[in-house]
CSV table of C-alpha atoms in Angstrom, one decimal:
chain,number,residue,atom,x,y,z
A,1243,UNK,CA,73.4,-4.8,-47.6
A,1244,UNK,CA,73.7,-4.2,-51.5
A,1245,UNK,CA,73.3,-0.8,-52.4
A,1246,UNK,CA,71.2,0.0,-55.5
A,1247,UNK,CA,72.2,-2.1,-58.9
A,1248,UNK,CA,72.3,-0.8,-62.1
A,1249,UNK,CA,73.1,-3.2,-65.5
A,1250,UNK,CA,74.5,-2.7,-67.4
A,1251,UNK,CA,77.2,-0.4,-67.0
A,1252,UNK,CA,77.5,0.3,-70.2
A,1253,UNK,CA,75.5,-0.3,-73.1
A,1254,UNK,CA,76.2,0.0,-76.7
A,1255,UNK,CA,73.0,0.4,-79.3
A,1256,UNK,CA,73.3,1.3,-82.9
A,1257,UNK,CA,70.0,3.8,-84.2
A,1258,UNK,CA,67.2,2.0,-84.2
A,1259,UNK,CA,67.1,-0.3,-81.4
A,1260,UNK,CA,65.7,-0.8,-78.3
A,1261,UNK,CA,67.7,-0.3,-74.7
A,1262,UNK,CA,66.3,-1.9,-71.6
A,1263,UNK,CA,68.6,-0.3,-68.5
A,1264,UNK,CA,67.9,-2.4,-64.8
A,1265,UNK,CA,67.5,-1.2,-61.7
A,1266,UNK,CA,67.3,-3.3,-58.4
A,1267,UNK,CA,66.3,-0.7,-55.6
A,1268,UNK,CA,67.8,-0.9,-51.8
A,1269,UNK,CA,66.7,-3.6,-50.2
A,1270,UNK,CA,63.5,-2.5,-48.3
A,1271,UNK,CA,63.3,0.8,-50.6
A,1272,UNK,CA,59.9,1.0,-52.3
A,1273,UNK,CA,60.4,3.7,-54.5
A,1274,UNK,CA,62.6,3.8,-57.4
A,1275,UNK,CA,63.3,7.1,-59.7
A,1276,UNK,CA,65.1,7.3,-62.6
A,1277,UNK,CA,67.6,10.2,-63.7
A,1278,UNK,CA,69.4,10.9,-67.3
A,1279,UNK,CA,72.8,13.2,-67.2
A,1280,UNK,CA,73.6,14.5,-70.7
A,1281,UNK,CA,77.4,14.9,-71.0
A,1282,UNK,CA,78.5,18.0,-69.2
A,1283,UNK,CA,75.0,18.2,-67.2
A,1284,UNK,CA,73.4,17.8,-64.0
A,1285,UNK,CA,71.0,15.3,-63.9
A,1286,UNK,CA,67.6,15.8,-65.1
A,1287,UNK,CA,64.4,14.0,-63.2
A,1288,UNK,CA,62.5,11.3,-65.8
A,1289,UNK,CA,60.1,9.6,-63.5
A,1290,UNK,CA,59.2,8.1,-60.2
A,1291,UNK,CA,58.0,4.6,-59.1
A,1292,UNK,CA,56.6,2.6,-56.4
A,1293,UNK,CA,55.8,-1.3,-57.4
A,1294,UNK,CA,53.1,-1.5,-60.4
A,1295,UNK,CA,52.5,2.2,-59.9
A,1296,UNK,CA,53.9,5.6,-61.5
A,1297,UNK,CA,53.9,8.3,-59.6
A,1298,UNK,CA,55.6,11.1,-61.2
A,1299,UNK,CA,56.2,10.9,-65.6
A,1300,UNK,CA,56.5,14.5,-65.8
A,1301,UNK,CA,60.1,14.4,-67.0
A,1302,UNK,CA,60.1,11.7,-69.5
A,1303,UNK,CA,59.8,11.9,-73.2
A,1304,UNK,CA,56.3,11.6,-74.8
A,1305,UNK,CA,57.9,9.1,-77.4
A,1306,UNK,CA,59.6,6.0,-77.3
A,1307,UNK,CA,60.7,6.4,-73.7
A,1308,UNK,CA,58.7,3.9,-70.5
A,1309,UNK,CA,59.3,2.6,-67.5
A,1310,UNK,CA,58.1,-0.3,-65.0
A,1311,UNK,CA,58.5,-1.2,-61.7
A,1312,UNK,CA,57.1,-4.6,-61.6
A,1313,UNK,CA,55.9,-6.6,-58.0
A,1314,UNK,CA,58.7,-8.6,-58.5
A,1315,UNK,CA,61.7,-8.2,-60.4
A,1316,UNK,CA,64.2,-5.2,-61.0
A,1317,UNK,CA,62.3,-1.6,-62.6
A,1318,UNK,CA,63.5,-1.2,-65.9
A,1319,UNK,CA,63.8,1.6,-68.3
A,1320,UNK,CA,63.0,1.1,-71.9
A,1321,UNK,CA,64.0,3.1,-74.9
A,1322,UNK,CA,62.7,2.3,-78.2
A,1323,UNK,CA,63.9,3.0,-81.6
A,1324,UNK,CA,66.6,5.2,-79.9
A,1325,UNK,CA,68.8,7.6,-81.4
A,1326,UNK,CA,72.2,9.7,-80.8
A,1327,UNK,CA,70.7,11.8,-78.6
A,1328,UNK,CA,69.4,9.2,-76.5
A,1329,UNK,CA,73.4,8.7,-75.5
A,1330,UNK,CA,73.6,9.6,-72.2
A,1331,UNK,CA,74.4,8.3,-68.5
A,1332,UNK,CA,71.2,7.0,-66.4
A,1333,UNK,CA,71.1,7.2,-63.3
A,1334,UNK,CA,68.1,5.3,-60.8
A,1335,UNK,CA,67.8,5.6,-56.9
A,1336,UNK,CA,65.9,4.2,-54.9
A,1337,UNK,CA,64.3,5.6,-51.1
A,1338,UNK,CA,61.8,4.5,-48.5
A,1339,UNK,CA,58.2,5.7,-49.5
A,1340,UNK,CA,58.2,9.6,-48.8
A,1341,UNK,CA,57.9,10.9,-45.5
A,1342,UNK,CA,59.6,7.9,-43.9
A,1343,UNK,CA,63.2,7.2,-43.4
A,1344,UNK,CA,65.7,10.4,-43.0
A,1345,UNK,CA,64.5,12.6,-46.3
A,1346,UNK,CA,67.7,12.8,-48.4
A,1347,UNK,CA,69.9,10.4,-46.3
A,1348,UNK,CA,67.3,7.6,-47.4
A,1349,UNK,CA,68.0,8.2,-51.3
A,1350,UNK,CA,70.3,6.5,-52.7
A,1351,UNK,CA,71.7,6.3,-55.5
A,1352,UNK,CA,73.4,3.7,-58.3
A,1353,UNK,CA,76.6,3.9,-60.5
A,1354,UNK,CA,74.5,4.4,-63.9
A,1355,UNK,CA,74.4,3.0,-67.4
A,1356,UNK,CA,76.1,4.6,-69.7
A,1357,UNK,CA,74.3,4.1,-73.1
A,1358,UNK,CA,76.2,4.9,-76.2
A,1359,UNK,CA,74.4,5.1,-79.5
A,1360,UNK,CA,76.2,4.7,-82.7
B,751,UNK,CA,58.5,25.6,-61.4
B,752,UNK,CA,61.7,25.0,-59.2
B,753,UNK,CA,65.5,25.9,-60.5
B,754,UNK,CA,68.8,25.5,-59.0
B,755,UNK,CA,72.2,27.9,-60.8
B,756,UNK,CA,75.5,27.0,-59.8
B,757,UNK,CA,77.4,29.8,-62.0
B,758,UNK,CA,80.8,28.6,-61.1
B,759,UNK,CA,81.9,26.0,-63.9
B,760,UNK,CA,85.3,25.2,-62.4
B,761,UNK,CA,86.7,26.1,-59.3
B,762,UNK,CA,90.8,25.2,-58.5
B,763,UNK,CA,92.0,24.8,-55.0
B,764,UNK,CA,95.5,24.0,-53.4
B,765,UNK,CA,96.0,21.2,-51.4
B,766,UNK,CA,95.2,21.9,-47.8
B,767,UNK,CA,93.3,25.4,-48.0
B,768,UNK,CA,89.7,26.0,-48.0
B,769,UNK,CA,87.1,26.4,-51.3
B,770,UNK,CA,83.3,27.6,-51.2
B,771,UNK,CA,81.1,26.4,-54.1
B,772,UNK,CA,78.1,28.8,-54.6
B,773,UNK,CA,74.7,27.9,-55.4
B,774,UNK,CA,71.4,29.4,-55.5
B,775,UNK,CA,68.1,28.0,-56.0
B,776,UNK,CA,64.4,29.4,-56.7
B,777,UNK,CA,61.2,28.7,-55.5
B,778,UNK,CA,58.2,29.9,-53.7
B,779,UNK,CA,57.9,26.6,-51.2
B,780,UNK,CA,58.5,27.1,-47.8
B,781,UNK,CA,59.3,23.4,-46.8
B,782,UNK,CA,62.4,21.9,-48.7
B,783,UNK,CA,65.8,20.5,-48.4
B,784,UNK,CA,69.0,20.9,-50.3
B,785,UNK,CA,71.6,18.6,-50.7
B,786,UNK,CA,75.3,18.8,-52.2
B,787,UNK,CA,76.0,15.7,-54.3
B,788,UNK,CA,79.7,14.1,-55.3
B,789,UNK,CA,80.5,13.0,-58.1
B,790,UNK,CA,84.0,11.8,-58.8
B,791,UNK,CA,85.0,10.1,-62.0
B,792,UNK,CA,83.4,6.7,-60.7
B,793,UNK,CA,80.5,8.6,-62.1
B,794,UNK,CA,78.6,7.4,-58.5
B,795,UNK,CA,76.0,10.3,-56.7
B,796,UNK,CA,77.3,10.4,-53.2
B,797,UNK,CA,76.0,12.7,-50.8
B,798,UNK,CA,77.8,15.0,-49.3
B,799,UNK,CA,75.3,16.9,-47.2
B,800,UNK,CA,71.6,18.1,-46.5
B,801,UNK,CA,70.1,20.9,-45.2
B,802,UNK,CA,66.1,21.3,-44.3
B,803,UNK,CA,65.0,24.4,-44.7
B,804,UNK,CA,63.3,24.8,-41.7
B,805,UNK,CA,66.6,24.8,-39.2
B,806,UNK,CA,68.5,27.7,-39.1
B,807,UNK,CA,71.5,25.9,-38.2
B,808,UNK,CA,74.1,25.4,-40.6
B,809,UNK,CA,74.5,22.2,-41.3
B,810,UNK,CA,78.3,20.2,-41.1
B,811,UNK,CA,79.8,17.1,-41.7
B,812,UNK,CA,83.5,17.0,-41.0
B,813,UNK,CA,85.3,18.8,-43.2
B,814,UNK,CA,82.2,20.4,-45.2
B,815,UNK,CA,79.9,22.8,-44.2
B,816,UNK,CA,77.3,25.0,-46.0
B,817,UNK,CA,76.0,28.3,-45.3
B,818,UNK,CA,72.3,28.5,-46.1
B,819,UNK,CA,70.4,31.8,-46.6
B,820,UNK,CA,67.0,31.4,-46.9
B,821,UNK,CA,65.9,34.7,-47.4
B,822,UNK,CA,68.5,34.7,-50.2
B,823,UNK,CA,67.9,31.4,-51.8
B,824,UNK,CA,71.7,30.7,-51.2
B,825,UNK,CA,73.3,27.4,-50.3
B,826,UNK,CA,76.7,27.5,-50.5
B,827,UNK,CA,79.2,24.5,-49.7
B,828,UNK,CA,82.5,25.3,-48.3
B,829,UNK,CA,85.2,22.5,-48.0
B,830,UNK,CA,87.7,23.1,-45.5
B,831,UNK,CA,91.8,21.0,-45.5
B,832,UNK,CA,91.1,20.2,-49.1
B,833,UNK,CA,92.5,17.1,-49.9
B,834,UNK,CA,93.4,15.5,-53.2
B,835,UNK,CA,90.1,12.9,-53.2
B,836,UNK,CA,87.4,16.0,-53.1
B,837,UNK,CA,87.9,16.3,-56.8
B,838,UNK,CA,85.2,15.6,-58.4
B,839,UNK,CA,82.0,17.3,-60.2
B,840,UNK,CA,79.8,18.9,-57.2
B,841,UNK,CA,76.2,19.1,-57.6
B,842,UNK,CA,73.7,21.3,-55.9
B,843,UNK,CA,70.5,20.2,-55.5
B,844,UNK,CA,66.7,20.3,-54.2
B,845,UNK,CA,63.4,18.8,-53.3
B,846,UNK,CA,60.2,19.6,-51.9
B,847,UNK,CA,60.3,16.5,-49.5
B,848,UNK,CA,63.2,14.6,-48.8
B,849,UNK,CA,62.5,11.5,-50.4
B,850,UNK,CA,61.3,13.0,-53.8
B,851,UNK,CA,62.0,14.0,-56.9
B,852,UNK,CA,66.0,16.3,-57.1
B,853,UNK,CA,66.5,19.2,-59.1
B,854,UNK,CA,69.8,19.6,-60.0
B,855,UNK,CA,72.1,22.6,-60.7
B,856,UNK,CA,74.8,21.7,-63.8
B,857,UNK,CA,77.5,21.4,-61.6
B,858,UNK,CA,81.3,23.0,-60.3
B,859,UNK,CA,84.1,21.1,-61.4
B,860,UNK,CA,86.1,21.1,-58.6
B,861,UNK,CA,90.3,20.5,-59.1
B,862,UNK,CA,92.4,20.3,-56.3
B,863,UNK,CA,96.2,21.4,-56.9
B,864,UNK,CA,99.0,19.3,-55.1
């Protein structure tokens, strides 16, 4: 059973252009959130999916940051125009919707994408 | 709004003895969990251990063990035989429900000496 898949691992973008960072949840996990850790951080909340839904935006820029978790298809994370700032490991995990499962033993989590702009 | 303080940058340990990490966290919920995440240089979250808020018990998984005041709003993790794979960056963290959305503290680096 594949645990939660991130691509890429690292990404490279000069100022200016857009990221796109994949996620493909747990199998059977309906809920995908997504996490950025600055360098030397813990790692901050952005925002929480369920298929075709948001649930939870409150931690993602108002600007050139959005996410999707289509019906079919990995949830990606898109950040537009980006700049040095933006550089940065993300991190998404995925769970069973809440209430189900075993709480905190149901998240898990993925190896990140670095992104690195120049 | 909830926040978690782990006010031990680096901690050092010698092979074999024992290390407690210190956390503390505020909020004015009742019904939580905390957790104590791993993070080696793989840069992967792996979970140590979880606590709900509601059992008094400690909770303890091998070697690791926490000691949870909740009058406090202390969660400390205590590592016991370190050995030379526990370091790695150790995260505190919480959340209202179990499968929601983690606040994390900004970490202990955690160095064990041969």
């Amino acid at each position: 059973n594949a645990g939660v898949m991130q691509n890429p691992r690292h990404l490279v973008r000069r100022r200016g252009q857009e990221a796109r960072l994949r996620c493909s949840p747990m199998k059977g996990h309906s809920h995908v959130y997504w996490y950025r850790q600055l360098p030397e951080e813990g790692l901050k909340f952005m925002v929480y999916l369920q298929k075709e839904n948001i649930i939870d935006e409150s931690g993602m820029p108002k600007e050139r940051f959005s996410a999707e978790f289509p019906k079919e298809g990995p949830s990606i994370l898109r950040i537009q125009q980006v700049v040095r700032g933006d550089s940065a490991a993300y991190f998404c995990a995925s769970s069973l919707a809440p209430g189900q499962g075993s709480g905190g033993y149901g998240y898990t989590f993925g190896s990140g994408t670095r992104l690195t702009v120049v | 709004a909830q926040t978690v303080t782990q006010s031990q940058p680096e901690m050092s340990v010698q092979e074999a003895e024992t290390v407690t990490l210190s956390c503390t966290y505020d909020t004015s919920e009742s019904d939580y969990y905390l957790f104590w995440y791993k993070q080696p240089p793989s840069r992967q979250m792996i979970l140590v251990i979880r606590q709900e808020a509601y059992k008094q018990q400690n909770a303890t998984e091998n070697r690791f063990s926490v000691n949870f005041q909740k009058a406090a709003k202390s969660f400390s993790l205590k590592i016991s035989d370190s050995q030379l794979g526990d370091a790695a960056m150790y995260f505190c963290a919480y959340s209202l429900f179990g499968n929601e959305k983690l606040t994390f503290g900004t970490g202990t680096r955690l160095t064990i000496i041969p």
